Amino acid sequence: MPVKNRFAELHQDITAWRRDLHEHPEILFDTHRTSGIVAEKLRAFGCDEVVEGIGRTGVVGIIKGKSDSSGKVIGLRADMDALPIHEVTGLDYASKTPGAMHACGHDGHTAMLLGAAQYLSETRNFDGTVVVIFQPAEEGGGGGREMCEDGMMARWNIQEVYGMHNWPGMPVGSFGIRPGAFFAATDQFEVNVKGKGGHGAKPHQAIDPLVTASHIVTALQSIVSRNSDPDDQMVISVTGIESSSKAFNVIPASVMFRGTMRTMSKTNRALGEERFKALVSATATAFGCEAEIKWLPGYPAMVNSEAQTEFAADVAEAVSGACDREAPITMGGEDFAYMLEERPGAYILVGNGDSADVHNPEYNFNDEVIPAGCSWWAEIVERRMPVA
């Protein structure tokens, strides 16, 4: 694998950083220790500017090249937060925080971007400016949105932005990417169906919200099968249901169910919400019930820009010799989408090998990925902004 020699030299150090972060996971915006370590290292590397508190606990580092005749500014983003999962790996460096775990590899992403930042600060072999972005709260908190709302893109005149995520099941160090919609929009819903409770032996005296909710849950799948264009992916999953009664012989007065809708286009996202609300309301009315709908908009679909995706794939092939340019669409969400809504850019996957899947209590980031990931970051900069 033709990675940069400097990252082979730094591999042990970057691995140690990663494992320290793994031992001390922090959730959502509470990344105070992690953010502090990131800022301290960026200053030690000699970054021209280090700013904390962007998007609450985000950190931004500025690295200027040997020259700046191009005026180009490229952003490189890594996420820092962990998940509320109890780790069961048994590793020597397993989480020391009960109920929190780096189960998605953000420890690896942060460590790899730190490695790239050290290299870029040492060499400065580019014409322009690099903005390294360390983001909190990717796992449901919208940290990317908050960093953008803090004016990050305009403040440093970021013109393009690139992100990376490890991917279990792909060979170590290989890459995958695709232009256009790559990760899904992630909306959530909660519905409270209200009827009239009664005795299980006397259903005629009740208005059964459980039967009503069951029909609604089934009907929701017709949105995917009969309203949505089959070529435009959509998933509606009801993931939990609760009754106001736990008794065997009581028809409950109300039933609540929750779930998620995943879509790849703005058109389908709007269609899905419209049809969802209409089906829920009309079905509840048909059975004599009322339905209260709480719609919770999530991340937008993450859409890779065409030109930047092609460039990112070229860099990946140069680094590893392997890049799938038509990687499968994923219905998972990613709040790097907010940054790509503000600036053109691309998000790539790097293989984590034969590991447990992300968001699994047995998952662990594969440290053998580090040289390839760091090299991709560095090559993005040096190839996009070659020295004049």
CSV table of C-alpha atoms in Angstrom, one decimal:
chain,number,residue,atom,x,y,z
A,1,MET,CA,0.0,0.0,0.0
A,2,PRO,CA,1.8,3.2,-1.1
A,3,VAL,CA,1.1,5.3,2.0
A,4,LYS,CA,3.3,8.2,3.0
A,5,ASN,CA,6.4,7.1,4.8
A,6,ARG,CA,5.8,9.7,7.5
A,7,PHE,CA,2.6,7.9,8.6
A,8,ALA,CA,4.4,4.7,9.0
A,9,GLU,CA,6.8,6.5,11.3
A,10,LEU,CA,3.8,8.1,13.2
A,11,HIS,CA,1.7,5.0,13.2
A,12,GLN,CA,2.6,4.0,16.8
A,13,ASP,CA,2.0,7.5,18.1
A,14,ILE,CA,-1.4,7.9,16.3
A,15,THR,CA,-2.5,4.4,17.6
A,16,ALA,CA,-1.7,5.5,21.1
A,17,TRP,CA,-3.8,8.7,20.7
A,18,ARG,CA,-6.6,6.6,19.3
A,19,ARG,CA,-6.6,4.1,22.2
A,20,ASP,CA,-6.5,6.8,24.8
A,21,LEU,CA,-9.6,8.4,23.2
A,22,HIS,CA,-11.2,4.9,23.1
A,23,GLU,CA,-10.6,4.6,26.8
A,24,HIS,CA,-12.3,7.9,27.5
A,25,PRO,CA,-15.4,8.2,25.3
A,26,GLU,CA,-17.6,11.3,25.5
A,27,ILE,CA,-21.1,11.6,24.2
A,28,LEU,CA,-22.8,14.3,22.1
A,29,PHE,CA,-21.5,17.8,23.0
A,30,ASP,CA,-19.8,16.7,26.2
A,31,THR,CA,-16.5,16.1,24.4
A,32,HIS,CA,-14.6,18.4,26.8
A,33,ARG,CA,-11.6,16.1,27.4
A,34,THR,CA,-11.4,15.0,23.7
A,35,SER,CA,-11.7,18.6,22.5
A,36,GLY,CA,-9.0,19.7,24.9
A,37,ILE,CA,-6.6,17.0,23.7
A,38,VAL,CA,-7.3,17.9,20.1
A,39,ALA,CA,-6.6,21.6,20.7
A,40,GLU,CA,-3.5,20.9,22.7
A,41,LYS,CA,-2.0,18.7,20.0
A,42,LEU,CA,-2.9,21.1,17.2
A,43,ARG,CA,-1.0,23.9,19.0
A,44,ALA,CA,1.9,21.5,19.6
A,45,PHE,CA,2.0,20.7,15.9
A,46,GLY,CA,2.4,24.4,15.1
A,47,CYS,CA,-1.0,25.1,13.5
A,48,ASP,CA,-1.3,28.8,12.6
A,49,GLU,CA,-4.5,29.2,14.5
A,50,VAL,CA,-6.5,26.9,16.9
A,51,VAL,CA,-10.1,27.9,17.8
A,52,GLU,CA,-12.2,26.1,20.4
A,53,GLY,CA,-15.9,26.3,21.1
A,54,ILE,CA,-17.2,26.2,17.5
A,55,GLY,CA,-20.5,24.4,17.6
A,56,ARG,CA,-20.2,24.3,21.4
A,57,THR,CA,-17.3,22.0,21.8
A,58,GLY,CA,-15.9,21.7,18.3
A,59,VAL,CA,-12.3,22.6,17.5
A,60,VAL,CA,-10.9,24.1,14.3
A,61,GLY,CA,-7.2,24.3,13.3
A,62,ILE,CA,-5.8,26.4,10.5
A,63,ILE,CA,-2.6,25.3,8.6
A,64,LYS,CA,-1.2,27.6,5.9
A,65,GLY,CA,0.8,26.2,3.1
A,66,LYS,CA,4.3,27.2,1.8
A,67,SER,CA,2.5,29.6,-0.5
A,68,ASP,CA,-1.0,31.0,-1.1
A,69,SER,CA,-1.1,32.0,-4.7
A,70,SER,CA,-4.3,29.9,-5.3
A,71,GLY,CA,-6.3,31.4,-2.5
A,72,LYS,CA,-7.8,27.9,-2.0
A,73,VAL,CA,-9.1,26.8,1.4
A,74,ILE,CA,-10.0,23.1,2.0
A,75,GLY,CA,-11.8,21.8,5.1
A,76,LEU,CA,-11.1,18.3,6.5
A,77,ARG,CA,-13.6,17.0,9.0
A,78,ALA,CA,-13.5,14.3,11.7
A,79,ASP,CA,-16.2,13.5,14.3
A,80,MET,CA,-15.2,13.1,18.0
A,81,ASP,CA,-18.2,11.8,19.9
A,82,ALA,CA,-19.0,8.3,21.2
A,83,LEU,CA,-22.3,6.3,21.7
A,84,PRO,CA,-24.3,5.4,24.8
A,85,ILE,CA,-23.4,1.7,24.5
A,86,HIS,CA,-21.8,-0.6,27.1
A,87,GLU,CA,-18.6,-2.0,25.7
A,88,VAL,CA,-18.0,-5.8,25.8
A,89,THR,CA,-14.7,-6.1,23.8
A,90,GLY,CA,-12.5,-6.9,26.8
A,91,LEU,CA,-9.7,-4.9,25.3
A,92,ASP,CA,-6.9,-3.6,27.5
A,93,TYR,CA,-8.0,-0.1,26.4
A,94,ALA,CA,-11.7,-0.6,26.7
A,95,SER,CA,-14.0,2.2,27.8
A,96,LYS,CA,-13.5,3.3,31.4
A,97,THR,CA,-16.8,5.2,31.3
A,98,PRO,CA,-19.8,2.9,32.0
A,99,GLY,CA,-22.5,3.1,29.4
A,100,ALA,CA,-20.3,5.0,26.9
A,101,MET,CA,-18.3,3.5,24.0
A,102,HIS,CA,-16.5,4.5,20.8
A,103,ALA,CA,-18.7,2.0,18.9
A,104,CYS,CA,-18.5,3.9,15.6
A,105,GLY,CA,-14.8,4.6,15.2
A,106,HIS,CA,-14.9,8.3,15.8
A,107,ASP,CA,-11.8,7.8,18.0
A,108,GLY,CA,-10.1,6.5,14.9
A,109,HIS,CA,-11.3,9.4,12.7
A,110,THR,CA,-10.1,11.9,15.2
A,111,ALA,CA,-6.7,10.3,15.6
A,112,MET,CA,-6.2,10.0,11.8
A,113,LEU,CA,-7.0,13.6,11.2
A,114,LEU,CA,-4.7,14.6,14.0
A,115,GLY,CA,-2.0,12.6,12.3
A,116,ALA,CA,-2.7,14.3,9.0
A,117,ALA,CA,-2.6,17.7,10.8
A,118,GLN,CA,0.8,16.9,12.2
A,119,TYR,CA,2.2,15.9,8.8
A,120,LEU,CA,0.7,19.0,7.1
A,121,SER,CA,2.0,21.3,9.8
A,122,GLU,CA,5.5,19.8,9.4
A,123,THR,CA,5.7,19.8,5.6
A,124,ARG,CA,3.4,22.6,4.4
A,125,ASN,CA,3.8,21.2,0.9
A,126,PHE,CA,0.7,22.9,-0.5
A,127,ASP,CA,-0.4,26.2,-1.9
A,128,GLY,CA,-3.4,27.5,0.1
A,129,THR,CA,-4.9,26.9,3.5
A,130,VAL,CA,-6.2,23.7,5.3
A,131,VAL,CA,-8.9,23.9,7.9
A,132,VAL,CA,-9.0,20.8,10.1
A,133,ILE,CA,-12.5,20.4,11.7
A,134,PHE,CA,-13.1,18.3,14.8
A,135,GLN,CA,-16.8,18.0,15.3
A,136,PRO,CA,-18.8,16.9,18.4
A,137,ALA,CA,-22.3,15.3,18.4
A,138,GLU,CA,-22.5,13.5,15.1
A,139,GLU,CA,-24.5,10.7,16.8
A,140,GLY,CA,-27.8,12.4,16.8
A,141,GLY,CA,-26.9,15.9,18.2
A,142,GLY,CA,-26.4,17.7,14.9
A,143,GLY,CA,-22.9,19.0,15.8
A,144,GLY,CA,-22.2,19.6,12.1
A,145,ARG,CA,-25.2,21.8,11.8
A,146,GLU,CA,-24.1,23.8,14.9
A,147,MET,CA,-20.6,24.3,13.6
A,148,CYS,CA,-22.0,25.6,10.3
A,149,GLU,CA,-24.5,27.9,12.2
A,150,ASP,CA,-21.6,29.3,14.1
A,151,GLY,CA,-20.3,30.6,10.8
A,152,MET,CA,-17.4,28.3,10.3
A,153,MET,CA,-17.5,28.1,6.5
A,154,ALA,CA,-17.6,31.9,6.0
A,155,ARG,CA,-15.2,32.7,8.9
A,156,TRP,CA,-12.4,30.7,7.3
A,157,ASN,CA,-13.6,31.0,3.7
A,158,ILE,CA,-13.8,27.2,3.3
A,159,GLN,CA,-14.4,26.4,-0.3
A,160,GLU,CA,-14.5,22.6,-0.3
A,161,VAL,CA,-14.9,20.1,2.5
A,162,TYR,CA,-14.1,16.4,2.8
A,163,GLY,CA,-15.0,13.7,5.3
A,164,MET,CA,-14.2,10.0,6.0
A,165,HIS,CA,-15.7,7.1,7.9
A,166,ASN,CA,-14.4,3.6,8.6
A,167,TRP,CA,-16.5,0.8,7.2
A,168,PRO,CA,-16.5,-2.8,8.6
A,169,GLY,CA,-16.6,-5.5,6.0
A,170,MET,CA,-14.5,-3.6,3.5
A,171,PRO,CA,-10.8,-4.7,3.2
A,172,VAL,CA,-8.5,-2.8,5.4
A,173,GLY,CA,-7.3,0.4,3.7
A,174,SER,CA,-9.6,0.1,0.6
A,175,PHE,CA,-12.0,2.9,-0.1
A,176,GLY,CA,-15.6,3.3,-1.3
A,177,ILE,CA,-17.5,6.4,-2.5
A,178,ARG,CA,-20.3,7.4,-4.8
A,179,PRO,CA,-21.5,10.7,-6.3
A,180,GLY,CA,-24.9,12.2,-5.3
A,181,ALA,CA,-27.0,11.0,-2.4
A,182,PHE,CA,-24.9,8.6,-0.3
A,183,PHE,CA,-26.4,8.5,3.2
A,184,ALA,CA,-30.1,9.0,4.0
A,185,ALA,CA,-32.2,11.7,5.6
A,186,THR,CA,-33.2,10.4,9.0
A,187,ASP,CA,-36.6,11.7,10.3
A,188,GLN,CA,-38.3,10.2,13.3
A,189,PHE,CA,-41.9,10.1,14.5
A,190,GLU,CA,-44.0,9.4,17.6
A,191,VAL,CA,-47.7,8.7,17.3
A,192,ASN,CA,-50.1,8.5,20.2
A,193,VAL,CA,-53.4,6.8,19.2
A,194,LYS,CA,-56.2,7.6,21.7
A,195,GLY,CA,-59.3,5.5,21.9
A,196,LYS,CA,-61.6,4.3,24.8
A,197,GLY,CA,-60.4,1.7,27.2
A,198,GLY,CA,-62.5,-1.2,28.4
A,199,HIS,CA,-62.7,-4.8,29.4
A,200,GLY,CA,-61.1,-7.3,27.1
A,201,ALA,CA,-64.3,-9.4,27.3
A,202,LYS,CA,-66.4,-6.4,26.2
A,203,PRO,CA,-64.7,-4.9,23.1
A,204,HIS,CA,-68.0,-3.5,21.8
A,205,GLN,CA,-68.0,-1.1,24.7
A,206,ALA,CA,-64.5,0.2,24.0
A,207,ILE,CA,-62.8,1.9,21.0
A,208,ASP,CA,-59.6,-0.1,20.6
A,209,PRO,CA,-56.5,1.9,19.9
A,210,LEU,CA,-54.4,-1.2,19.7
A,211,VAL,CA,-56.3,-2.6,16.7
A,212,THR,CA,-56.2,1.0,15.2
A,213,ALA,CA,-52.4,1.3,15.7
A,214,SER,CA,-51.9,-2.1,14.2
A,215,HIS,CA,-53.8,-1.1,11.0
A,216,ILE,CA,-51.8,2.1,10.9
A,217,VAL,CA,-48.4,0.3,11.2
A,218,THR,CA,-49.4,-2.0,8.4
A,219,ALA,CA,-50.8,0.8,6.2
A,220,LEU,CA,-47.5,2.8,6.6
A,221,GLN,CA,-45.7,0.3,4.4
A,222,SER,CA,-48.0,1.2,1.5
A,223,ILE,CA,-46.1,4.6,1.4
A,224,VAL,CA,-43.0,2.7,0.4
A,225,SER,CA,-44.7,0.2,-1.9
A,226,ARG,CA,-47.3,2.3,-3.6
A,227,ASN,CA,-46.5,6.1,-3.2
A,228,SER,CA,-42.7,6.2,-3.4
A,229,ASP,CA,-40.9,5.8,-6.7
A,230,PRO,CA,-39.2,2.4,-6.5
A,231,ASP,CA,-36.0,3.9,-7.9
A,232,ASP,CA,-35.9,6.4,-5.0
A,233,GLN,CA,-35.1,4.5,-1.8
A,234,MET,CA,-37.3,4.9,1.2
A,235,VAL,CA,-37.5,2.9,4.5
A,236,ILE,CA,-40.2,3.3,7.1
A,237,SER,CA,-39.6,1.3,10.3
A,238,VAL,CA,-41.8,1.3,13.4
A,239,THR,CA,-39.4,0.4,16.1
A,240,GLY,CA,-41.4,0.5,19.3
A,241,ILE,CA,-44.9,0.3,20.6
A,242,GLU,CA,-46.3,0.8,24.1
A,243,SER,CA,-49.8,0.5,25.6
A,244,SER,CA,-51.3,2.5,28.4
A,245,SER,CA,-52.2,-0.9,30.1
A,246,LYS,CA,-50.1,-3.9,30.9
A,247,ALA,CA,-53.0,-6.1,31.9
A,248,PHE,CA,-54.1,-9.2,30.0
A,249,ASN,CA,-57.8,-8.4,30.1
A,250,VAL,CA,-57.8,-4.6,29.6
A,251,ILE,CA,-58.2,-2.8,26.3
A,252,PRO,CA,-56.0,0.2,26.7
A,253,ALA,CA,-57.1,3.8,26.3
A,254,SER,CA,-54.1,4.7,24.3
A,255,VAL,CA,-51.2,3.2,22.3
A,256,MET,CA,-48.0,5.0,21.4
A,257,PHE,CA,-45.6,3.9,18.6
A,258,ARG,CA,-42.4,5.4,17.4
A,259,GLY,CA,-40.0,4.9,14.5
A,260,THR,CA,-38.0,6.3,11.7
A,261,MET,CA,-38.3,7.2,8.0
A,262,ARG,CA,-35.2,7.2,5.8
A,263,THR,CA,-35.2,8.8,2.4
A,264,MET,CA,-32.6,9.8,-0.2
A,265,SER,CA,-34.2,12.8,-1.9
A,266,LYS,CA,-35.9,16.0,-0.9
A,267,THR,CA,-38.9,15.0,-3.0
A,268,ASN,CA,-39.4,11.6,-1.3
A,269,ARG,CA,-38.7,13.1,2.1
A,270,ALA,CA,-41.6,15.6,1.6
A,271,LEU,CA,-43.8,12.9,0.1
A,272,GLY,CA,-43.2,10.5,3.0
A,273,GLU,CA,-44.0,13.0,5.6
A,274,GLU,CA,-47.2,14.1,3.8
A,275,ARG,CA,-48.5,10.6,3.2
A,276,PHE,CA,-47.5,9.5,6.8
A,277,LYS,CA,-49.6,12.2,8.4
A,278,ALA,CA,-52.5,11.6,6.1
A,279,LEU,CA,-52.6,7.8,6.6
A,280,VAL,CA,-52.2,8.0,10.3
A,281,SER,CA,-55.0,10.6,10.7
A,282,ALA,CA,-57.4,9.0,8.3
A,283,THR,CA,-56.9,5.5,9.6
A,284,ALA,CA,-57.4,6.6,13.2
A,285,THR,CA,-60.6,8.5,12.3
A,286,ALA,CA,-61.9,5.4,10.4
A,287,PHE,CA,-61.6,3.4,13.6
A,288,GLY,CA,-63.1,6.1,15.8
A,289,CYS,CA,-59.8,7.1,17.4
A,290,GLU,CA,-57.7,10.2,17.5
A,291,ALA,CA,-54.0,10.3,16.6
A,292,GLU,CA,-51.5,12.9,17.9
A,293,ILE,CA,-48.4,12.9,15.6
A,294,LYS,CA,-45.0,14.2,16.7
A,295,TRP,CA,-42.8,14.5,13.6
A,296,LEU,CA,-39.1,14.9,14.4
A,297,PRO,CA,-37.0,16.1,11.4
A,298,GLY,CA,-33.5,14.6,11.5
A,299,TYR,CA,-30.4,15.0,9.3
A,300,PRO,CA,-30.9,15.7,5.6
A,301,ALA,CA,-29.6,13.3,3.0
A,302,MET,CA,-25.8,13.5,2.6
A,303,VAL,CA,-25.1,14.3,-1.1
A,304,ASN,CA,-21.6,14.1,-2.5
A,305,SER,CA,-20.7,16.7,-5.2
A,306,GLU,CA,-19.8,15.1,-8.6
A,307,ALA,CA,-16.4,16.8,-9.2
A,308,GLN,CA,-15.1,16.4,-5.6
A,309,THR,CA,-16.2,12.8,-5.5
A,310,GLU,CA,-14.3,12.0,-8.7
A,311,PHE,CA,-11.2,13.7,-7.2
A,312,ALA,CA,-11.5,12.0,-3.9
A,313,ALA,CA,-11.8,8.6,-5.6
A,314,ASP,CA,-8.7,9.4,-7.7
A,315,VAL,CA,-6.8,10.1,-4.5
A,316,ALA,CA,-8.0,6.9,-2.8
A,317,GLU,CA,-6.8,4.9,-5.8
A,318,ALA,CA,-3.4,6.5,-5.6
A,319,VAL,CA,-3.2,5.7,-1.9
A,320,SER,CA,-4.5,2.2,-1.8
A,321,GLY,CA,-5.0,1.1,-5.4
A,322,ALA,CA,-8.6,0.1,-4.5
A,323,CYS,CA,-11.6,2.4,-4.6
A,324,ASP,CA,-15.2,1.4,-5.3
A,325,ARG,CA,-16.6,4.4,-7.2
A,326,GLU,CA,-20.2,3.1,-6.9
A,327,ALA,CA,-20.3,2.1,-3.3
A,328,PRO,CA,-23.8,1.0,-2.1
A,329,ILE,CA,-26.1,3.6,-0.8
A,330,THR,CA,-26.6,3.4,2.9
A,331,MET,CA,-29.9,4.3,4.7
A,332,GLY,CA,-27.9,5.3,7.8
A,333,GLY,CA,-27.6,9.0,8.5
A,334,GLU,CA,-24.6,11.3,8.7
A,335,ASP,CA,-24.6,15.0,9.7
A,336,PHE,CA,-21.7,15.8,7.5
A,337,ALA,CA,-24.7,16.4,5.2
A,338,TYR,CA,-25.0,19.9,6.7
A,339,MET,CA,-21.5,20.8,5.7
A,340,LEU,CA,-22.1,19.5,2.2
A,341,GLU,CA,-25.2,21.6,1.9
A,342,GLU,CA,-23.0,24.7,2.5
A,343,ARG,CA,-20.0,23.7,0.4
A,344,PRO,CA,-19.1,21.2,-2.4
A,345,GLY,CA,-17.2,18.2,-1.2
A,346,ALA,CA,-17.2,14.5,-0.7
A,347,TYR,CA,-17.4,11.8,2.0
A,348,ILE,CA,-15.6,8.5,1.6
A,349,LEU,CA,-15.5,5.2,3.3
A,350,VAL,CA,-12.3,3.4,4.3
A,351,GLY,CA,-12.3,-0.3,5.0
A,352,ASN,CA,-12.1,-1.5,8.6
A,353,GLY,CA,-11.6,-5.1,7.7
A,354,ASP,CA,-13.5,-8.1,9.2
A,355,SER,CA,-14.7,-6.4,12.4
A,356,ALA,CA,-18.0,-6.2,14.2
A,357,ASP,CA,-20.3,-3.7,12.7
A,358,VAL,CA,-20.5,-0.1,13.9
A,359,HIS,CA,-22.9,0.6,16.8
A,360,ASN,CA,-22.2,-2.9,18.1
A,361,PRO,CA,-20.8,-3.4,21.7
A,362,GLU,CA,-18.1,-5.7,20.2
A,363,TYR,CA,-16.9,-3.2,17.6
A,364,ASN,CA,-13.4,-1.8,17.6
A,365,PHE,CA,-11.6,0.5,15.1
A,366,ASN,CA,-8.8,-1.3,13.3
A,367,ASP,CA,-5.5,0.6,13.9
A,368,GLU,CA,-4.1,-0.9,10.7
A,369,VAL,CA,-6.4,1.6,8.8
A,370,ILE,CA,-4.4,4.6,10.1
A,371,PRO,CA,-1.7,4.9,7.5
A,372,ALA,CA,-4.2,4.7,4.6
A,373,GLY,CA,-6.6,7.2,6.3
A,374,CYS,CA,-3.9,9.7,7.1
A,375,SER,CA,-2.4,9.4,3.6
A,376,TRP,CA,-5.8,10.1,2.0
A,377,TRP,CA,-6.2,13.3,4.1
A,378,ALA,CA,-2.7,14.5,3.2
A,379,GLU,CA,-3.1,13.6,-0.5
A,380,ILE,CA,-6.4,15.4,-0.7
A,381,VAL,CA,-4.6,18.6,0.3
A,382,GLU,CA,-1.4,18.2,-1.7
A,383,ARG,CA,-3.1,17.2,-4.9
A,384,ARG,CA,-5.9,19.7,-4.7
A,385,MET,CA,-3.6,22.6,-3.8
A,386,PRO,CA,-0.2,21.7,-5.4
A,387,VAL,CA,2.7,24.0,-4.6
A,388,ALA,CA,2.9,26.7,-7.3
